[in-house]
CSV table of C-alpha atoms in Angstrom, one decimal:
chain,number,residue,atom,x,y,z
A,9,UNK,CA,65.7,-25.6,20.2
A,10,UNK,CA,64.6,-22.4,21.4
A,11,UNK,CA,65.5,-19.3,19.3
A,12,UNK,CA,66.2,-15.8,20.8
A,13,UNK,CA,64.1,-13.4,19.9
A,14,UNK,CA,66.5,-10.6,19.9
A,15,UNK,CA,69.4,-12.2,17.7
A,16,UNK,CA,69.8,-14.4,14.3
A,17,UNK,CA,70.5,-18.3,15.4
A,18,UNK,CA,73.9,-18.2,14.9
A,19,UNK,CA,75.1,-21.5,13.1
A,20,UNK,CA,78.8,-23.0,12.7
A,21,UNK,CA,77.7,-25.4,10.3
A,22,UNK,CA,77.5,-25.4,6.2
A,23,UNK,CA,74.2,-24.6,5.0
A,24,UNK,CA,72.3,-27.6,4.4
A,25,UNK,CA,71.9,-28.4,0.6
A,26,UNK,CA,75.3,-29.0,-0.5
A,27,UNK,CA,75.4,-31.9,1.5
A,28,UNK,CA,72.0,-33.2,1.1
A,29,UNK,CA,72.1,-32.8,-2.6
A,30,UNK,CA,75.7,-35.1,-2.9
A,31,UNK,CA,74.0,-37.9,-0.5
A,32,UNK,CA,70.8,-37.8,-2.7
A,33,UNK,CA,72.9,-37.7,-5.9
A,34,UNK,CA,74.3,-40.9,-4.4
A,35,UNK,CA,71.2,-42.7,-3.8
A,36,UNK,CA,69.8,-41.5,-6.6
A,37,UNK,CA,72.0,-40.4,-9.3
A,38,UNK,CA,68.4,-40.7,-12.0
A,39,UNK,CA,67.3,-37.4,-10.7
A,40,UNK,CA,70.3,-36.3,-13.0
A,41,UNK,CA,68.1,-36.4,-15.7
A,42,UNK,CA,65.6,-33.6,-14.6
A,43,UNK,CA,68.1,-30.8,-14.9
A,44,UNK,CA,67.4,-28.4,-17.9
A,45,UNK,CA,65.3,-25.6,-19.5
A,46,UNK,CA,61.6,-25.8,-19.5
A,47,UNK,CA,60.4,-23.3,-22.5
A,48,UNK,CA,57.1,-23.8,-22.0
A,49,UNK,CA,56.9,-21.1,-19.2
A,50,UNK,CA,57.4,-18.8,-21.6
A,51,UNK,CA,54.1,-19.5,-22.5
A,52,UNK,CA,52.6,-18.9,-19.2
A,53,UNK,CA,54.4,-15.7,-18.8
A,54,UNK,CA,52.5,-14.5,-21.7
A,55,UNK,CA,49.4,-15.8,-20.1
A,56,UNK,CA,49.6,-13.9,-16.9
A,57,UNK,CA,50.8,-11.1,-18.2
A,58,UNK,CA,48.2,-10.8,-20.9
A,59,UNK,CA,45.5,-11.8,-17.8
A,60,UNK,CA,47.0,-8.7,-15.7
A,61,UNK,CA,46.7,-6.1,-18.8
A,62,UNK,CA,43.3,-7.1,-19.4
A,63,UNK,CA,42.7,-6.8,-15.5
A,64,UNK,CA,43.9,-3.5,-15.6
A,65,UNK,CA,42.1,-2.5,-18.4
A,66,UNK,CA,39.0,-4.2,-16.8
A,67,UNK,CA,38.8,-2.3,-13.7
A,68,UNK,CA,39.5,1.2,-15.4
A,69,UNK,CA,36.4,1.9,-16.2
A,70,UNK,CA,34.6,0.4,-12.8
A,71,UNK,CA,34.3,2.8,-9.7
A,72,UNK,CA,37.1,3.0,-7.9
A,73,UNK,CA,36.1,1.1,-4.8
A,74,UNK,CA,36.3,-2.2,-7.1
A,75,UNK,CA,40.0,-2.1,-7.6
A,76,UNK,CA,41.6,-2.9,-4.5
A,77,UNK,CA,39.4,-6.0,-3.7
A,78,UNK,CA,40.4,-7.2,-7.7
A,79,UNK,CA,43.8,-6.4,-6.7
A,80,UNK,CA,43.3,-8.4,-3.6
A,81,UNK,CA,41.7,-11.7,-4.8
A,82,UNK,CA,42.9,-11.7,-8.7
A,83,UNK,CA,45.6,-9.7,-9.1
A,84,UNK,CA,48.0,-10.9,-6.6
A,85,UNK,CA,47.9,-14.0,-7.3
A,86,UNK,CA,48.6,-13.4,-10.7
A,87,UNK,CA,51.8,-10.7,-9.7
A,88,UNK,CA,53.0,-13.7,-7.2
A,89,UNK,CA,53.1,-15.9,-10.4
A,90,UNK,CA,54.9,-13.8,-12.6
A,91,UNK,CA,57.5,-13.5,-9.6
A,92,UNK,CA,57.7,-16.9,-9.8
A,93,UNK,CA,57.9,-17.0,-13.4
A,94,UNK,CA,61.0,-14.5,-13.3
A,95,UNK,CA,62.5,-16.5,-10.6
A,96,UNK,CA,62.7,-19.6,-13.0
A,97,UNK,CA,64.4,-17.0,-15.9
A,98,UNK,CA,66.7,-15.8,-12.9
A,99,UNK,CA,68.3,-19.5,-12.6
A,100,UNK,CA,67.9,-19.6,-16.9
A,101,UNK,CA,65.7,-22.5,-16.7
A,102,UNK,CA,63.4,-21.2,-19.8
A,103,UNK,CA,66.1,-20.8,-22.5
A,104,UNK,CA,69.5,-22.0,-22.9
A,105,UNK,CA,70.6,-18.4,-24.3
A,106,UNK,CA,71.0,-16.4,-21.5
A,107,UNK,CA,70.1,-13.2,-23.0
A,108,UNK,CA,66.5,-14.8,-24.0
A,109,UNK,CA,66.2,-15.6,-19.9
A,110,UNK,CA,67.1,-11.9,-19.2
A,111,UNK,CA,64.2,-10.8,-21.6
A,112,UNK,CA,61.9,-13.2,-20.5
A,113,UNK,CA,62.1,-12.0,-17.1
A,114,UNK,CA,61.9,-8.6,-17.8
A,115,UNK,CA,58.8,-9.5,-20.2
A,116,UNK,CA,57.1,-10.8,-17.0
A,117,UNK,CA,58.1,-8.0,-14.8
A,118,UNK,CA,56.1,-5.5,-16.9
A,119,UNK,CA,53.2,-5.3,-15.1
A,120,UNK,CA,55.2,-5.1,-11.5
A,121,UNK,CA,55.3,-1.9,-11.8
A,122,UNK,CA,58.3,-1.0,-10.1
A,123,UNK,CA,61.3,-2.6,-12.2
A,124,UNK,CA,63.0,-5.9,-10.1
A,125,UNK,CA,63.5,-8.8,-12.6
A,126,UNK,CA,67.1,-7.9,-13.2
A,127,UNK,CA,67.9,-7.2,-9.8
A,128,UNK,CA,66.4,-10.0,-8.1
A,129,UNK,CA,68.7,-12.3,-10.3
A,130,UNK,CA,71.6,-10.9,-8.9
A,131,UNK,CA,70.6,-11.1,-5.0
A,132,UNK,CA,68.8,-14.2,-5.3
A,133,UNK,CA,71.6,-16.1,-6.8
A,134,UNK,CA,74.0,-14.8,-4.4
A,135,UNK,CA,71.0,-16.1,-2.0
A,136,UNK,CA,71.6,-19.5,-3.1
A,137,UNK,CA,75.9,-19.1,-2.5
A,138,UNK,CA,75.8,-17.4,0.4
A,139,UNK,CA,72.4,-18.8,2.9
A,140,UNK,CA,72.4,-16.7,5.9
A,141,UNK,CA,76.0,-14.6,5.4
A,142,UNK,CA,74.8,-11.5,6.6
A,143,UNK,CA,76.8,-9.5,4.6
A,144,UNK,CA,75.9,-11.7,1.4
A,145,UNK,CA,72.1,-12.8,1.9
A,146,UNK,CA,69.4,-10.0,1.2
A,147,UNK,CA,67.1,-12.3,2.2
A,148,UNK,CA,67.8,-11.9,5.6
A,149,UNK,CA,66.4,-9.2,7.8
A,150,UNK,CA,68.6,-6.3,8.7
A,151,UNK,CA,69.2,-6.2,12.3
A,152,UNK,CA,68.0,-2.8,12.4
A,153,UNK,CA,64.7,-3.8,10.5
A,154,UNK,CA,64.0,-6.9,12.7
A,155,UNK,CA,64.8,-4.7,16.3
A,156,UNK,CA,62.1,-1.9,14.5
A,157,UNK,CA,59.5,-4.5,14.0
A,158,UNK,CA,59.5,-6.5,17.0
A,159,UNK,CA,57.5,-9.8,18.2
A,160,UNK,CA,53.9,-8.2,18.3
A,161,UNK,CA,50.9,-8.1,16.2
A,162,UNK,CA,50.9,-5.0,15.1
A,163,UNK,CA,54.6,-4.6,14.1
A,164,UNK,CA,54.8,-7.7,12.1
A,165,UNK,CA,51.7,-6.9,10.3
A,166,UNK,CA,52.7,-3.2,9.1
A,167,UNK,CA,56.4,-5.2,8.6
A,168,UNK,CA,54.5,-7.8,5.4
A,169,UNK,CA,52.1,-4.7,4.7
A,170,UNK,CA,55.5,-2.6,3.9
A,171,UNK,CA,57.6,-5.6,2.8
A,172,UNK,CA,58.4,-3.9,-0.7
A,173,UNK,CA,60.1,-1.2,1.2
A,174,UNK,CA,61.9,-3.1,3.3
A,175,UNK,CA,63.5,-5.3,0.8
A,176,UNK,CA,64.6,-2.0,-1.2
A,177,UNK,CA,66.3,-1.2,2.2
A,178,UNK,CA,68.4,-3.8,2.3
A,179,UNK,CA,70.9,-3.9,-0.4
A,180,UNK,CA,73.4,-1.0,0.5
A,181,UNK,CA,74.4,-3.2,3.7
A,182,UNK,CA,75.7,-5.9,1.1
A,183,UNK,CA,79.0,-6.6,0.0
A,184,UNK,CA,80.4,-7.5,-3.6
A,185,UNK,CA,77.3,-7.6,-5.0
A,186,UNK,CA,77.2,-5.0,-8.4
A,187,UNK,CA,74.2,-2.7,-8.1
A,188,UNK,CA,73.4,-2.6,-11.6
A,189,UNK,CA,74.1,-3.8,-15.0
A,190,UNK,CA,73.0,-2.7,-19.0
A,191,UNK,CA,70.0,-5.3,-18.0
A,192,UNK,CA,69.0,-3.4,-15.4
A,193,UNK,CA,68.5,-0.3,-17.3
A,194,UNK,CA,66.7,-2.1,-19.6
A,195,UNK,CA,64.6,-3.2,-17.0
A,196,UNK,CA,63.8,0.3,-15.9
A,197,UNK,CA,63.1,1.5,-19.3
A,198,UNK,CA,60.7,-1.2,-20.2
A,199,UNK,CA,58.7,-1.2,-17.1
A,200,UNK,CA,58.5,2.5,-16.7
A,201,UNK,CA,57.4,2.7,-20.1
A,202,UNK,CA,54.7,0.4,-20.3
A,203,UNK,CA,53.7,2.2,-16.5
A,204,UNK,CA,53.2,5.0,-18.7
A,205,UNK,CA,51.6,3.7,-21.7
A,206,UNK,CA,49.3,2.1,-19.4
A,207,UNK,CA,48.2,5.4,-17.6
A,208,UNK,CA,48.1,7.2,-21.0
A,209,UNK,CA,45.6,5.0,-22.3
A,210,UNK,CA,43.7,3.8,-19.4
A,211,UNK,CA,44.1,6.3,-16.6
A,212,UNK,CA,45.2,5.8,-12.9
A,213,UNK,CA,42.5,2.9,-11.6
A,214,UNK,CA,44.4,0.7,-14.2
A,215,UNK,CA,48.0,1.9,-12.7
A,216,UNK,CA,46.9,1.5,-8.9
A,217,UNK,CA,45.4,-1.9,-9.9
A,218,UNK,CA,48.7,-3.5,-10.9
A,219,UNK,CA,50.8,-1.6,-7.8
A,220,UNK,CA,48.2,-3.3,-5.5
A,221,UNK,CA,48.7,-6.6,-6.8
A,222,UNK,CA,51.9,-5.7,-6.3
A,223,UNK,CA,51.8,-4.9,-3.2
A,224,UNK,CA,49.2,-8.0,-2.2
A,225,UNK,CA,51.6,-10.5,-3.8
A,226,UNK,CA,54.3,-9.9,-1.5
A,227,UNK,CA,53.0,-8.8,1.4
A,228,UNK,CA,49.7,-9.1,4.2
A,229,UNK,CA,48.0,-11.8,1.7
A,230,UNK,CA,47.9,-15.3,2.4
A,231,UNK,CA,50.6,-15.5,-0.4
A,232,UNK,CA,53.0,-13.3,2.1
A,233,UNK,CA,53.2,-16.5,4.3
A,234,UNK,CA,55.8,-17.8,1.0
A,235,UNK,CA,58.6,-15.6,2.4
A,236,UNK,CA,58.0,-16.8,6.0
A,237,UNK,CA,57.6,-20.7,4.9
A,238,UNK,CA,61.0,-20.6,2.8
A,239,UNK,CA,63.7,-20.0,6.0
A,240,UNK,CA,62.0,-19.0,9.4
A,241,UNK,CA,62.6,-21.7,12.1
A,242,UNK,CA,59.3,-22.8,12.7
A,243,UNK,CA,61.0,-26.1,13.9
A,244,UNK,CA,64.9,-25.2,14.9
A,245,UNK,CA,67.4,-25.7,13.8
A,246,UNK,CA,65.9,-26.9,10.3
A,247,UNK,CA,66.4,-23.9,8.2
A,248,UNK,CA,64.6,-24.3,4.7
A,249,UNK,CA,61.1,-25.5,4.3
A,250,UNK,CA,58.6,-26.6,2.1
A,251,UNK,CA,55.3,-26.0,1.5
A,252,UNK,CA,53.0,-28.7,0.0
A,253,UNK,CA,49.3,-27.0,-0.5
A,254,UNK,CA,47.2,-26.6,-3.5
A,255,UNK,CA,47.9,-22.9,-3.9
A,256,UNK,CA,51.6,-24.4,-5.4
A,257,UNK,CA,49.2,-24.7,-8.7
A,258,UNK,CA,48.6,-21.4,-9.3
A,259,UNK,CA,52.4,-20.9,-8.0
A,260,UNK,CA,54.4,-23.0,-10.0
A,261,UNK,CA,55.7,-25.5,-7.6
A,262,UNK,CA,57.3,-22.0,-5.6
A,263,UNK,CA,56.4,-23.8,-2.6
A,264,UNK,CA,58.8,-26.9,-3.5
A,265,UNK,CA,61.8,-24.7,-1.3
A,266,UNK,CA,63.9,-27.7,-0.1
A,267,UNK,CA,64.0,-30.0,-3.5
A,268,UNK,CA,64.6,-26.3,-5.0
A,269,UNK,CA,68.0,-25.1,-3.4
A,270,UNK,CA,69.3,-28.8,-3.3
A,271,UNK,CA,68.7,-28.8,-7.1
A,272,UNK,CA,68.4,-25.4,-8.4
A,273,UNK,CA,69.1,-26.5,-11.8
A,274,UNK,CA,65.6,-28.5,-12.1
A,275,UNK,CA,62.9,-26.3,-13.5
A,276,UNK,CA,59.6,-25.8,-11.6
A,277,UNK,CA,57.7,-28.3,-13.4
A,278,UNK,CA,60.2,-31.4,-12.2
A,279,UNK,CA,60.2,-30.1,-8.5
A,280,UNK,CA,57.7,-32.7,-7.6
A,281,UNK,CA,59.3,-35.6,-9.3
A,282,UNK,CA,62.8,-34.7,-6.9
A,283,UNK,CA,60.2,-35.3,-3.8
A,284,UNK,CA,58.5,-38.4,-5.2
A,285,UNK,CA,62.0,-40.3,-6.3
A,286,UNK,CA,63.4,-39.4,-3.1
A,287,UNK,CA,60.8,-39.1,0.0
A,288,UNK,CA,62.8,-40.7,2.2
A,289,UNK,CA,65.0,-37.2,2.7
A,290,UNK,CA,61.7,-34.7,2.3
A,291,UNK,CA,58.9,-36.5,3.9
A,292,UNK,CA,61.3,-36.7,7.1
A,293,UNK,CA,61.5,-32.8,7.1
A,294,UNK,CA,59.1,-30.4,9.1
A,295,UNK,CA,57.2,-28.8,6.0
A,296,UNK,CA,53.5,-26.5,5.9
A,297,UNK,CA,50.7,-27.9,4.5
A,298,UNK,CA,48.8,-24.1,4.3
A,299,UNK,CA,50.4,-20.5,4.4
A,300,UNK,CA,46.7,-19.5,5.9
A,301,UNK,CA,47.5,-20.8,8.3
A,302,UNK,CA,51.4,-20.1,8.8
A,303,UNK,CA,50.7,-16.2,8.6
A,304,UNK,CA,48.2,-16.7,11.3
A,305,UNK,CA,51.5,-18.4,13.5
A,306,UNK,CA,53.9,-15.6,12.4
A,307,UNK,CA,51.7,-13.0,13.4
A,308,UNK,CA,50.2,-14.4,16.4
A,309,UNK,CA,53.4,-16.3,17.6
A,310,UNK,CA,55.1,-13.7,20.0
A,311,UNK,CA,58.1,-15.9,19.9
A,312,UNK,CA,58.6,-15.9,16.2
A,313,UNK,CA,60.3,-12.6,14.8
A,314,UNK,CA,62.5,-11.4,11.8
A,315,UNK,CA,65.1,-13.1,14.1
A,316,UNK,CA,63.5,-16.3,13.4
A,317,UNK,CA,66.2,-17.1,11.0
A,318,UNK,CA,69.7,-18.9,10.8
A,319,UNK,CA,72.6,-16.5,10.8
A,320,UNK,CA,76.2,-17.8,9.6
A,321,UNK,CA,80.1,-15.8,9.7
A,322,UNK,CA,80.9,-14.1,7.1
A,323,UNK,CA,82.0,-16.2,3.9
A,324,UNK,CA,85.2,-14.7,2.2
């Protein structure tokens, strides 16, 4: 199926997941058993976290050529974790009090820099309800954005080397979606005050080490491929893939997109088990084996765009 590079595949059809997930349920009603909370990421949110503040402190006193490379090869992988990490509190898959996921997520979002753990939760959750809804989904494109950016090298590359901004673009075109809550001022507060408690103490090389992993995690790094693996049609009209690489161990299963919105209510550590009780409806899906090498594609690929993504009517 050939997608148009000027327009959203517009699709009459339910998303997806609903209706796998009842026909898996069917066949195998076992998998059940993996919903829940997984506490134990709590403990590797303290981990990363306490491996990016001793990062940051690391490179403060080298010269300043040696942060962006640190950034680069350490750092973002560790920021891309801690994403991860407060996408599991978003769903409340660490605790069962939901105050405990809130502060878990915004424990994780410290060293972010820029304050999203609250926010996220509410977009990505309306994500999950409302695939592809323009008016509903921020993790579609605006059409604006995707007309701006094109089907060349050059545009899609400054588009994932600018994706932070991008994303902060696109709320206001969203609809019943509540811009903020007393979390997200808690949010703010805590991650602009350990932003300046780390500058007071270490100086600016420790501040622009943790906005470059920032910036890395999310954007032109390998680890940038994640947002194009998740819902670009790289094989129409399929909409959601997975990605089954080795990089998912230093990602927490993130890759695991498919088994993850059919059973959002399994935490990250159990993804693999939904796949391996029930290959018959995963292994027949088109999934990527290396975001390398699927960055290389979306960049390259003159036929793949912001487009490259399934567009439904507005859900009332």
């Amino acid at each position: 199926m050939a997608v148009n590079p000027d327009k959203f595949l517009l699709s009459t059809t339910a998303e997806p997941h609903k209706i796998r997930t009842s026909e898996i349920l069917k066949a195998h009603p076992e998998i059940r058993e993996l919903n829940g909370k997984n506490p134990y990421t709590f403990l590797f949110i303290l981990l990363v976290v306490g491996i990016q503040i001793a990062m940051a402190i690391t490179v403060s006193s080298f010269s300043w050529w040696f942060v962006l490379p640190a950034a680069y090869l350490v750092g973002a992988f560790c920021n891309h974790a801690l994403f991860v990490l407060i996408h599991e509190c978003a769903h409340h898959l660490v605790f069962k009090k939901r105050a405990l996921n809130f502060m878990s997520g915004i424990l994780a979002d410290l060293p972010n820099v820029l304050p999203s753990s609250v926010s996220f939760r509410t977009y990505h959750l309306k994500h999950h309800a409302f695939q592809g809804h323009y008016d509903r989904d921020a993790d579609l494109a605006s059409r604006w954005e995707a007309r701006m950016v094109g089907s060349s090298f050059i545009g899609k590359s400054l588009w994932l080397l600018m994706f932070p901004v991008f994303q902060i673009l696109r709320p206001p075109r969203l609809e019943s979606i509540k811009f903020a809550s007393g979390w997200t001022w808690v949010n703010w507060a805590a991650v602009i005050i350990f932003d300046l408690t780390i500058f007071y103490f270490f100086g600016w090389k420790a501040v622009l080490y943790l906005l470059a992993s920032l910036w890395f995690s999310v954007g032109l790094h390998p680890l940038g491929a994640r947002w194009i693996q998740e819902h670009y049609l790289t094989s129409p009209p399929q909409e959601t893939y997975s990605y089954y690489g080795p990089l998912n161990t230093l990602a927490f299963n993130v890759g695991y997109h498919n088994e993850h919105h059919d059973f959002p209510a399994i935490p990250w550590s159990r993804l693999p088990k939904v796949r391996a009780i029930a290959p018959e409806y995963y292994d027949t899906l088109v999934y990527h084996k290396s975001w390398s090498k699927l960055l290389l594609k979306f960049l390259f690929d003159p036929n793949m765009s912001l487009f490259s993504r399934v567009e439904r009517e507005a859900k009332r």
